[in-house]
Amino acid sequence: MASPELLFRGARVVDPRAGFDEVADVLVKDGVVADVGRGLGGASAEVVGCDGLVLAPGLVDLHTHLREPGFEQKETVETGTRAAAAGGFTAVAPMANTDPVADDASVIAEVRAAAERAGLADVFPVGAITKGLEGEVLAEIGEMVAAGVRVFSDDGRCVPTARTLRNALTYALAFDEAVIAEHCEDASLSSGQQMHEGISSFSLGLAGQPAAAEDAIVFRDIEMARLTGGRLHVCHLSSARSVELVRRAKSDGLRVSAEVTPHHLVFIDEDLRTYDTNRKVNPPFRAASDREALRQGLADGTIDVIATDHAPHAVEEKEAEFDRAPPGTIGLETALAVALTELVAPGILTLPRALETLSCTPAGILGARDHGGPIEAGRPANLVLFDPDERWIVEPPFASRSRNSAFLGRELLGRVRFTVLHGELTVSEGKATR
Ligand code: NCD
Ligand code: ZN
């Protein structure tokens, strides 16, 4: 199928990588950006009028759970990448906590093949750090690097010992760009706990875990990065202390990066007062002062990336009592709007900074060279066009197979209109094309 020629006319083109933020036309042809400028023609092109709309590099999610293989009742590669496209994402990195675990090249190949069949987003599977996520023996990291994997994580679980993490960081050093991404959680402080430990956990009668469960491991892991010179990425930061530890590590020149989720930038422990299991997430929502530090850390560059941690769970699983429900919220379809509503509109982040954290920087960490801009002639056409002013309510139906959103019922600002993957529309006029 020949891809259509598309002319985006008069969009606000925001390209953080090239430092470009101007009204322009963008012509897409044969899978690439053919031209950027004013008054572009394109005799055979389908013209998309973009008055008041923003055109940006397609979003890139560094932390997604697509659940395939093994948990197809929650999500599949196809439904998850359809949710990604609906949210303006052109690339996602699915975590390894599937069944079987993605701890060798065969599972990586299986996930990639499913993604190819769906054709809705470029998929960059994350490999496990340890076999079976069991925290003991290193996974087939070399084999997976050879198969093109760049990021390794036991997400869902923390690497249990400093020694194993040290070995992983050291081993990954042999491969230029390999990144060890950690879910930082001291299980001895957190296991069996339902939320953040504080006044809210006491008043709700739910067992709480202190922020120190994260902080202690962030500290340990940064020391292992210092010891080895290895490349560490800290997943879903939730506490003020962790932000401060990452800030210091960076000022010491260590190779450390960090992410925060949209939901941790919005919710705090008090938001669990309705016992809404969709707001049960790992790590848990913490104090207002932690949320403030996360926002500040994102604004000042301490935190590099907004990653969704899209964690679909089936309705029956989330309908259990609070202490039996699995942690996680879906996030691909709301991430951009949450950032626009909660960060850009109040002036915490500029629009270019928000898009940098949602696209350019995660693309760099992932080695997704076709993504994250710049929007220039000859570059692969992976783009999102959104209306920054449209208001909408988060409610089903979702493109995701699951509906466990922490944002259900909330009004958000900013809606995806078109998503372009290698020159083809995966979303057109706000609707999935396939
Ligand atoms: C994740 C999941 O469901 O896989 N859940 C979550 O709340 N973040 C795993 C995890 O990191 O705990
Ligand atoms: Zn995690």
CSV table of C-alpha atoms and ligand atoms in Angstrom, one decimal:
chain,number,residue,atom,x,y,z
A,1,MET,CA,0.0,0.0,0.0
A,2,ALA,CA,1.5,3.3,-1.0
A,3,SER,CA,1.4,5.8,1.9
A,4,PRO,CA,-0.6,8.9,1.2
A,5,GLU,CA,1.0,12.3,0.9
A,6,LEU,CA,0.0,14.5,3.8
A,7,LEU,CA,0.3,18.2,4.1
A,8,PHE,CA,-0.1,19.6,7.7
A,9,ARG,CA,-0.9,23.2,7.0
A,10,GLY,CA,-0.3,26.0,9.5
A,11,ALA,CA,0.5,24.0,12.6
A,12,ARG,CA,2.4,25.2,15.6
A,13,VAL,CA,5.4,23.0,15.0
A,14,VAL,CA,7.2,22.3,18.3
A,15,ASP,CA,10.4,20.5,17.8
A,16,PRO,CA,12.4,20.5,21.1
A,17,ARG,CA,15.4,18.7,19.6
A,18,ALA,CA,15.9,21.4,16.9
A,19,GLY,CA,14.8,24.2,19.2
A,20,PHE,CA,12.0,25.0,16.7
A,21,ASP,CA,8.7,26.5,17.8
A,22,GLU,CA,6.9,28.2,15.0
A,23,VAL,CA,3.9,28.1,12.8
A,24,ALA,CA,4.7,26.1,9.6
A,25,ASP,CA,3.6,23.6,7.1
A,26,VAL,CA,4.9,20.1,7.2
A,27,LEU,CA,4.8,17.8,4.1
A,28,VAL,CA,4.9,14.0,4.7
A,29,LYS,CA,5.7,11.8,1.7
A,30,ASP,CA,7.0,8.2,1.4
A,31,GLY,CA,7.3,7.7,5.1
A,32,VAL,CA,9.5,10.7,5.7
A,33,VAL,CA,9.2,14.5,6.3
A,34,ALA,CA,9.6,15.8,2.8
A,35,ASP,CA,9.6,19.5,3.6
A,36,VAL,CA,9.0,22.0,6.5
A,37,GLY,CA,8.2,25.7,5.7
A,38,ARG,CA,5.6,28.3,4.9
A,39,GLY,CA,3.2,28.1,2.0
A,40,LEU,CA,4.2,24.6,1.0
A,41,GLY,CA,2.4,23.1,-2.0
A,42,GLY,CA,1.8,19.5,-2.5
A,43,ALA,CA,-0.4,18.9,-5.5
A,44,SER,CA,-1.4,15.4,-4.7
A,45,ALA,CA,-1.3,15.8,-0.9
A,46,GLU,CA,-4.2,15.3,1.5
A,47,VAL,CA,-4.3,18.7,3.3
A,48,VAL,CA,-4.9,18.8,7.0
A,49,GLY,CA,-5.8,22.3,8.3
A,50,CYS,CA,-3.9,22.7,11.6
A,51,ASP,CA,-5.1,26.1,12.8
A,52,GLY,CA,-4.5,26.2,16.6
A,53,LEU,CA,-3.1,22.7,16.6
A,54,VAL,CA,0.4,21.5,17.7
A,55,LEU,CA,2.5,19.2,15.6
A,56,ALA,CA,5.3,17.5,17.5
A,57,PRO,CA,7.6,14.5,17.3
A,58,GLY,CA,5.5,11.3,18.1
A,59,LEU,CA,5.6,10.5,21.8
A,60,VAL,CA,7.9,7.8,23.1
A,61,ASP,CA,7.1,5.7,26.2
A,62,LEU,CA,10.0,4.3,28.0
A,63,HIS,CA,7.9,2.2,30.4
A,64,THR,CA,4.8,0.3,29.2
A,65,HIS,CA,3.3,-3.0,30.1
A,66,LEU,CA,1.8,-4.7,27.0
A,67,ARG,CA,1.2,-8.0,28.9
A,68,GLU,CA,1.9,-10.3,26.0
A,69,PRO,CA,2.8,-13.1,26.2
A,70,GLY,CA,0.9,-14.5,29.1
A,71,PHE,CA,-1.6,-11.9,30.4
A,72,GLU,CA,-3.7,-11.3,27.3
A,73,GLN,CA,-6.8,-10.8,29.4
A,74,LYS,CA,-5.3,-7.5,30.5
A,75,GLU,CA,-3.7,-6.3,27.2
A,76,THR,CA,-2.1,-7.5,24.1
A,77,VAL,CA,0.6,-6.0,21.9
A,78,GLU,CA,-2.1,-5.1,19.5
A,79,THR,CA,-4.5,-3.4,21.9
A,80,GLY,CA,-1.7,-1.8,23.9
A,81,THR,CA,-0.1,-0.3,20.8
A,82,ARG,CA,-3.6,0.9,19.6
A,83,ALA,CA,-3.8,2.7,23.0
A,84,ALA,CA,-0.3,4.1,22.4
A,85,ALA,CA,-1.3,5.5,19.0
A,86,ALA,CA,-4.5,6.9,20.5
A,87,GLY,CA,-2.4,8.8,23.0
A,88,GLY,CA,0.0,10.1,20.4
A,89,PHE,CA,2.8,7.6,20.9
A,90,THR,CA,4.8,6.3,18.0
A,91,ALA,CA,7.2,4.1,20.1
A,92,VAL,CA,6.8,2.2,23.3
A,93,ALA,CA,9.1,0.0,25.4
A,94,PRO,CA,7.2,-2.9,26.9
A,95,MET,CA,8.5,-4.3,30.2
A,96,ALA,CA,9.8,-7.8,30.6
A,97,ASN,CA,7.3,-9.0,33.4
A,98,THR,CA,5.4,-11.2,31.0
A,99,ASP,CA,4.9,-15.0,31.1
A,100,PRO,CA,7.3,-16.2,30.0
A,101,VAL,CA,9.5,-13.4,31.1
A,102,ALA,CA,11.4,-11.6,28.3
A,103,ASP,CA,14.8,-12.8,29.6
A,104,ASP,CA,16.1,-14.1,26.3
A,105,ALA,CA,16.0,-13.2,22.6
A,106,SER,CA,13.2,-15.6,21.8
A,107,VAL,CA,10.5,-13.7,23.8
A,108,ILE,CA,11.9,-10.4,22.5
A,109,ALA,CA,11.4,-11.7,18.9
A,110,GLU,CA,7.9,-12.9,19.7
A,111,VAL,CA,6.9,-9.4,21.1
A,112,ARG,CA,8.4,-7.7,18.1
A,113,ALA,CA,6.6,-10.0,15.7
A,114,ALA,CA,3.3,-9.2,17.3
A,115,ALA,CA,4.1,-5.5,17.0
A,116,GLU,CA,4.9,-5.9,13.3
A,117,ARG,CA,1.6,-7.6,12.7
A,118,ALA,CA,-0.3,-4.8,14.5
A,119,GLY,CA,1.7,-2.0,12.8
A,120,LEU,CA,0.4,0.6,15.3
A,121,ALA,CA,3.6,1.7,17.0
A,122,ASP,CA,7.3,0.8,16.9
A,123,VAL,CA,8.0,-1.5,19.8
A,124,PHE,CA,11.3,-1.7,21.7
A,125,PRO,CA,11.1,-4.5,24.1
A,126,VAL,CA,12.9,-4.2,27.5
A,127,GLY,CA,14.9,-7.3,28.5
A,128,ALA,CA,14.9,-8.7,32.0
A,129,ILE,CA,18.0,-8.1,34.2
A,130,THR,CA,17.7,-11.5,35.9
A,131,LYS,CA,16.3,-14.9,34.7
A,132,GLY,CA,12.6,-15.1,35.4
A,133,LEU,CA,12.9,-11.8,37.3
A,134,GLU,CA,14.1,-14.0,40.1
A,135,GLY,CA,16.9,-11.7,41.1
A,136,GLU,CA,19.6,-14.4,41.2
A,137,VAL,CA,21.1,-15.2,37.8
A,138,LEU,CA,21.7,-12.6,35.1
A,139,ALA,CA,19.4,-13.0,32.1
A,140,GLU,CA,20.8,-13.5,28.5
A,141,ILE,CA,21.8,-9.8,28.4
A,142,GLY,CA,24.5,-10.3,25.7
A,143,GLU,CA,22.1,-12.3,23.5
A,144,MET,CA,19.4,-9.6,23.9
A,145,VAL,CA,21.9,-6.8,23.2
A,146,ALA,CA,22.9,-8.6,20.0
A,147,ALA,CA,19.2,-8.7,19.1
A,148,GLY,CA,19.0,-4.9,19.5
A,149,VAL,CA,17.7,-4.6,23.1
A,150,ARG,CA,19.0,-1.4,24.8
A,151,VAL,CA,17.1,-1.2,28.1
A,152,PHE,CA,17.1,-4.0,30.8
A,153,SER,CA,14.8,-4.0,33.8
A,154,ASP,CA,13.2,-6.4,36.3
A,155,ASP,CA,10.4,-3.9,36.6
A,156,GLY,CA,7.6,-5.1,38.9
A,157,ARG,CA,10.4,-6.3,41.1
A,158,CYS,CA,13.5,-4.7,42.5
A,159,VAL,CA,16.9,-6.3,41.9
A,160,PRO,CA,17.2,-7.8,45.5
A,161,THR,CA,20.9,-7.4,46.2
A,162,ALA,CA,23.5,-4.8,45.6
A,163,ARG,CA,25.8,-7.5,44.3
A,164,THR,CA,23.5,-8.6,41.5
A,165,LEU,CA,22.8,-5.0,40.5
A,166,ARG,CA,26.6,-4.4,40.5
A,167,ASN,CA,27.1,-7.4,38.2
A,168,ALA,CA,24.4,-6.2,35.9
A,169,LEU,CA,25.8,-2.7,35.7
A,170,THR,CA,29.3,-4.0,35.1
A,171,TYR,CA,28.2,-6.5,32.5
A,172,ALA,CA,26.2,-3.9,30.7
A,173,LEU,CA,29.3,-1.7,30.5
A,174,ALA,CA,30.6,-4.1,27.8
A,175,PHE,CA,27.8,-2.9,25.6
A,176,ASP,CA,28.1,0.8,24.8
A,177,GLU,CA,24.6,2.1,25.3
A,178,ALA,CA,22.9,-0.6,27.5
A,179,VAL,CA,20.9,0.8,30.3
A,180,ILE,CA,19.9,-0.9,33.6
A,181,ALA,CA,16.5,0.4,34.6
A,182,GLU,CA,15.6,-0.2,38.2
A,183,HIS,CA,12.2,-0.5,40.0
A,184,CYS,CA,13.5,0.8,43.4
A,185,GLU,CA,11.7,-0.8,46.2
A,186,ASP,CA,13.0,-2.5,49.4
A,187,ALA,CA,10.7,-5.4,49.7
A,188,SER,CA,11.4,-5.9,53.4
A,189,LEU,CA,9.7,-2.5,53.9
A,190,SER,CA,7.0,-2.7,51.3
A,191,SER,CA,5.8,-6.3,51.0
A,192,GLY,CA,2.1,-6.6,52.0
A,193,GLN,CA,1.8,-2.8,52.2
A,194,GLN,CA,-1.1,-1.1,50.4
A,195,MET,CA,-0.1,2.5,50.2
A,196,HIS,CA,2.2,5.2,51.4
A,197,GLU,CA,2.8,5.2,55.2
A,198,GLY,CA,1.5,8.4,56.8
A,199,ILE,CA,-1.6,10.1,58.3
A,200,SER,CA,-3.7,8.9,55.4
A,201,SER,CA,-2.7,5.2,55.8
A,202,PHE,CA,-3.5,5.4,59.5
A,203,SER,CA,-6.9,7.0,59.0
A,204,LEU,CA,-7.9,4.7,56.1
A,205,GLY,CA,-6.7,1.6,58.0
A,206,LEU,CA,-4.5,0.4,55.2
A,207,ALA,CA,-1.0,-0.9,55.8
A,208,GLY,CA,1.6,1.7,54.7
A,209,GLN,CA,5.2,1.6,53.4
A,210,PRO,CA,7.5,4.5,54.0
A,211,ALA,CA,9.1,6.5,51.2
A,212,ALA,CA,12.4,5.1,52.6
A,213,ALA,CA,11.5,1.8,50.9
A,214,GLU,CA,12.3,3.6,47.6
A,215,ASP,CA,15.0,6.0,48.9
A,216,ALA,CA,17.2,3.3,50.4
A,217,ILE,CA,17.3,1.5,47.1
A,218,VAL,CA,17.8,4.6,45.0
A,219,PHE,CA,20.8,5.4,47.3
A,220,ARG,CA,22.1,1.8,47.0
A,221,ASP,CA,21.8,1.8,43.2
A,222,ILE,CA,23.4,5.2,42.7
A,223,GLU,CA,26.4,3.9,44.8
A,224,MET,CA,26.5,0.8,42.5
A,225,ALA,CA,26.5,3.2,39.4
A,226,ARG,CA,29.4,5.1,41.1
A,227,LEU,CA,31.3,1.9,41.8
A,228,THR,CA,31.0,0.5,38.4
A,229,GLY,CA,30.7,3.5,36.1
A,230,GLY,CA,27.5,1.8,34.7
A,231,ARG,CA,24.5,3.4,33.2
A,232,LEU,CA,21.5,3.4,35.6
A,233,HIS,CA,17.9,4.6,34.9
A,234,VAL,CA,15.6,5.0,37.9
A,235,CYS,CA,12.0,4.0,37.1
A,236,HIS,CA,8.9,5.8,38.4
A,237,LEU,CA,10.3,8.1,41.1
A,238,SER,CA,7.8,8.8,43.9
A,239,SER,CA,9.6,10.6,46.7
A,240,ALA,CA,11.3,13.9,47.4
A,241,ARG,CA,14.4,12.2,48.9
A,242,SER,CA,14.8,10.1,45.7
A,243,VAL,CA,14.7,13.2,43.6
A,244,GLU,CA,17.4,14.8,45.7
A,245,LEU,CA,19.6,11.7,45.5
A,246,VAL,CA,19.3,11.7,41.7
A,247,ARG,CA,20.1,15.4,41.6
A,248,ARG,CA,23.3,14.8,43.6
A,249,ALA,CA,24.3,11.8,41.5
A,250,LYS,CA,24.0,13.9,38.4
A,251,SER,CA,26.0,16.7,39.9
A,252,ASP,CA,28.7,14.1,40.7
A,253,GLY,CA,28.8,13.3,37.0
A,254,LEU,CA,27.3,9.8,37.3
A,255,ARG,CA,25.5,8.2,34.4
A,256,VAL,CA,22.1,8.3,35.9
A,257,SER,CA,18.7,9.2,34.5
A,258,ALA,CA,15.2,9.1,36.0
A,259,GLU,CA,11.6,9.0,35.1
A,260,VAL,CA,8.3,10.0,36.7
A,261,THR,CA,4.8,8.9,35.8
A,262,PRO,CA,1.9,11.3,35.0
A,263,HIS,CA,-0.1,9.9,37.9
A,264,HIS,CA,2.7,10.6,40.5
A,265,LEU,CA,2.7,14.2,39.3
A,266,VAL,CA,-1.0,14.5,40.1
A,267,PHE,CA,-2.1,12.3,42.9
A,268,ILE,CA,-1.1,12.0,46.6
A,269,ASP,CA,-1.9,9.6,49.4
A,270,GLU,CA,-5.0,11.5,50.4
A,271,ASP,CA,-6.5,10.7,47.0
A,272,LEU,CA,-7.0,7.1,48.2
A,273,ARG,CA,-9.8,8.1,50.6
A,274,THR,CA,-12.4,6.6,48.3
A,275,TYR,CA,-10.5,3.3,48.3
A,276,ASP,CA,-10.5,3.5,44.5
A,277,THR,CA,-8.4,0.5,43.4
A,278,ASN,CA,-7.5,2.3,40.1
A,279,ARG,CA,-5.4,4.6,42.3
A,280,LYS,CA,-3.6,1.7,43.9
A,281,VAL,CA,-0.2,1.8,42.1
A,282,ASN,CA,3.3,0.9,42.7
A,283,PRO,CA,5.2,2.8,44.0
A,284,PRO,CA,2.3,4.4,45.9
A,285,PHE,CA,1.2,8.0,45.8
A,286,ARG,CA,3.0,9.8,48.6
A,287,ALA,CA,2.7,13.2,50.3
A,288,ALA,CA,2.0,16.5,48.8
A,289,SER,CA,5.6,17.6,49.4
A,290,ASP,CA,6.8,14.5,47.4
A,291,ARG,CA,4.6,15.5,44.5
A,292,GLU,CA,5.9,19.0,44.6
A,293,ALA,CA,9.5,17.7,44.5
A,294,LEU,CA,8.7,15.5,41.5
A,295,ARG,CA,7.3,18.5,39.6
A,296,GLN,CA,10.3,20.6,40.6
A,297,GLY,CA,12.7,17.8,39.6
A,298,LEU,CA,11.0,17.5,36.2
A,299,ALA,CA,11.1,21.3,35.6
A,300,ASP,CA,14.8,21.6,36.5
A,301,GLY,CA,16.0,18.6,34.5
A,302,THR,CA,16.8,16.3,37.5
A,303,ILE,CA,14.1,14.0,36.2
A,304,ASP,CA,14.6,13.4,32.5
A,305,VAL,CA,11.5,11.6,31.3
A,306,ILE,CA,7.7,11.3,31.8
A,307,ALA,CA,7.0,7.6,31.3
A,308,THR,CA,3.4,6.2,31.6
A,309,ASP,CA,4.0,2.9,33.5
A,310,HIS,CA,0.8,1.9,31.6
A,311,ALA,CA,-0.2,-1.1,33.7
A,312,PRO,CA,-3.5,-2.6,32.5
A,313,HIS,CA,-5.4,-5.0,34.7
A,314,ALA,CA,-8.7,-6.7,34.0
A,315,VAL,CA,-11.9,-5.4,35.5
A,316,GLU,CA,-12.4,-8.4,37.8
A,317,GLU,CA,-8.9,-8.0,39.2
A,318,LYS,CA,-9.4,-4.4,40.0
A,319,GLU,CA,-12.8,-5.0,41.4
A,320,ALA,CA,-11.3,-7.0,44.3
A,321,GLU,CA,-11.0,-5.5,47.8
A,322,PHE,CA,-8.3,-2.9,48.0
A,323,ASP,CA,-5.7,-5.1,49.6
A,324,ARG,CA,-6.2,-7.9,47.0
A,325,ALA,CA,-6.3,-5.7,43.9
A,326,PRO,CA,-3.1,-5.6,41.8
A,327,PRO,CA,-1.3,-2.2,41.6
A,328,GLY,CA,-1.3,-0.2,38.4
A,329,THR,CA,-3.1,2.3,36.2
A,330,ILE,CA,-3.4,2.5,32.5
A,331,GLY,CA,-1.8,5.7,31.1
A,332,LEU,CA,-1.0,5.7,27.4
A,333,GLU,CA,-4.3,7.4,26.4
A,334,THR,CA,-4.1,10.2,29.0
A,335,ALA,CA,-0.3,11.0,29.4
A,336,LEU,CA,-0.2,13.9,27.0
A,337,ALA,CA,-3.4,15.5,28.3
A,338,VAL,CA,-2.3,15.1,31.9
A,339,ALA,CA,1.0,16.8,31.1
A,340,LEU,CA,-0.8,19.6,29.3
A,341,THR,CA,-3.5,20.0,32.0
A,342,GLU,CA,-1.4,19.6,35.1
A,343,LEU,CA,2.0,20.9,34.1
A,344,VAL,CA,1.9,23.1,31.0
A,345,ALA,CA,-1.4,25.0,31.8
A,346,PRO,CA,-0.3,26.0,35.3
A,347,GLY,CA,3.1,27.1,34.0
A,348,ILE,CA,5.2,24.3,35.7
A,349,LEU,CA,6.7,23.2,32.4
A,350,THR,CA,6.8,24.9,29.0
A,351,LEU,CA,5.2,23.0,26.2
A,352,PRO,CA,8.6,22.3,24.6
A,353,ARG,CA,10.0,21.0,27.9
A,354,ALA,CA,6.9,18.8,28.3
A,355,LEU,CA,7.4,17.3,24.8
A,356,GLU,CA,11.1,16.8,25.4
A,357,THR,CA,10.3,14.6,28.4
A,358,LEU,CA,7.6,12.8,26.5
A,359,SER,CA,9.5,12.2,23.3
A,360,CYS,CA,13.0,13.4,22.6
A,361,THR,CA,14.7,12.3,25.8
A,362,PRO,CA,13.1,8.8,26.1
A,363,ALA,CA,13.9,8.2,22.4
A,364,GLY,CA,17.5,9.0,23.1
A,365,ILE,CA,17.7,6.6,26.1
A,366,LEU,CA,15.9,3.9,24.1
A,367,GLY,CA,18.1,4.3,21.0
A,368,ALA,CA,14.9,4.9,19.0
A,369,ARG,CA,16.6,6.9,16.3
A,370,ASP,CA,13.6,7.3,14.1
A,371,HIS,CA,11.7,8.9,16.9
A,372,GLY,CA,11.9,12.1,19.1
A,373,GLY,CA,12.6,14.5,16.2
A,374,PRO,CA,14.0,16.6,14.8
A,375,ILE,CA,11.2,17.4,12.4
A,376,GLU,CA,13.3,18.0,9.3
A,377,ALA,CA,13.4,17.0,5.7
A,378,GLY,CA,14.5,13.4,5.3
A,379,ARG,CA,13.6,12.3,8.8
A,380,PRO,CA,11.2,9.5,9.4
A,381,ALA,CA,7.7,10.9,9.7
A,382,ASN,CA,6.8,9.9,13.3
A,383,LEU,CA,4.5,12.7,14.5
A,384,VAL,CA,1.6,13.7,16.7
A,385,LEU,CA,-0.9,16.4,15.9
A,386,PHE,CA,-3.0,17.5,18.9
A,387,ASP,CA,-5.5,20.2,19.9
A,388,PRO,CA,-4.1,21.8,23.1
A,389,ASP,CA,-7.4,23.4,23.9
A,390,GLU,CA,-9.9,20.6,23.6
A,391,ARG,CA,-11.5,19.5,26.9
A,392,TRP,CA,-12.6,16.0,27.4
A,393,ILE,CA,-13.6,13.6,30.2
A,394,VAL,CA,-11.6,10.4,30.8
A,395,GLU,CA,-14.1,7.6,30.5
A,396,PRO,CA,-14.5,4.3,28.6
A,397,PRO,CA,-14.3,3.1,25.9
A,398,PHE,CA,-10.5,3.0,25.8
A,399,ALA,CA,-8.4,1.6,23.0
A,400,SER,CA,-6.6,-0.4,25.8
A,401,ARG,CA,-8.2,-3.8,26.6
A,402,SER,CA,-8.4,-2.5,30.2
A,403,ARG,CA,-10.0,0.4,31.8
A,404,ASN,CA,-8.2,0.8,35.2
A,405,SER,CA,-7.4,4.5,34.9
A,406,ALA,CA,-6.6,6.5,38.0
A,407,PHE,CA,-8.0,9.5,36.0
A,408,LEU,CA,-11.5,8.1,35.4
A,409,GLY,CA,-14.0,10.9,35.5
A,410,ARG,CA,-11.5,13.7,35.3
A,411,GLU,CA,-11.6,16.5,32.8
A,412,LEU,CA,-8.4,17.0,30.8
A,413,LEU,CA,-7.2,19.6,28.4
A,414,GLY,CA,-5.6,18.5,25.1
A,415,ARG,CA,-6.5,15.8,22.7
A,416,VAL,CA,-4.7,13.8,20.0
A,417,ARG,CA,-6.1,14.4,16.5
A,418,PHE,CA,-3.6,12.6,14.3
A,419,THR,CA,-0.7,10.2,14.9
A,420,VAL,CA,1.7,9.5,12.1
A,421,LEU,CA,3.8,6.3,12.1
A,422,HIS,CA,6.5,6.2,9.4
A,423,GLY,CA,4.3,8.4,7.2
A,424,GLU,CA,1.0,6.5,7.8
A,425,LEU,CA,-1.9,7.5,10.0
A,426,THR,CA,-2.5,5.3,13.0
A,427,VAL,CA,-5.0,7.9,14.3
A,428,SER,CA,-7.0,10.2,12.0
A,429,GLU,CA,-9.4,12.9,13.2
A,430,GLY,CA,-9.1,11.4,16.7
A,431,LYS,CA,-10.0,7.9,15.6
A,432,ALA,CA,-7.9,4.7,15.2
A,433,THR,CA,-7.4,3.9,11.5
A,434,ARG,CA,-6.9,0.2,12.0
B,1,NCD,C1,3.3,-2.8,37.4
B,1,NCD,C2,2.5,-3.9,36.7
B,1,NCD,O1,1.3,-4.0,36.9
B,1,NCD,O2,3.2,-4.6,36.0
B,1,NCD,N1,2.4,-2.1,38.4
B,1,NCD,C3,2.5,-0.9,38.9
B,1,NCD,O3,1.7,-0.5,39.7
B,1,NCD,N2,3.5,-0.1,38.5
B,1,NCD,C4,4.5,-3.4,38.0
B,1,NCD,C5,5.2,-2.6,39.1
B,1,NCD,O4,6.1,-1.9,38.7
B,1,NCD,O5,4.9,-2.8,40.2
B,2,ZN,ZN,7.8,-0.7,38.5
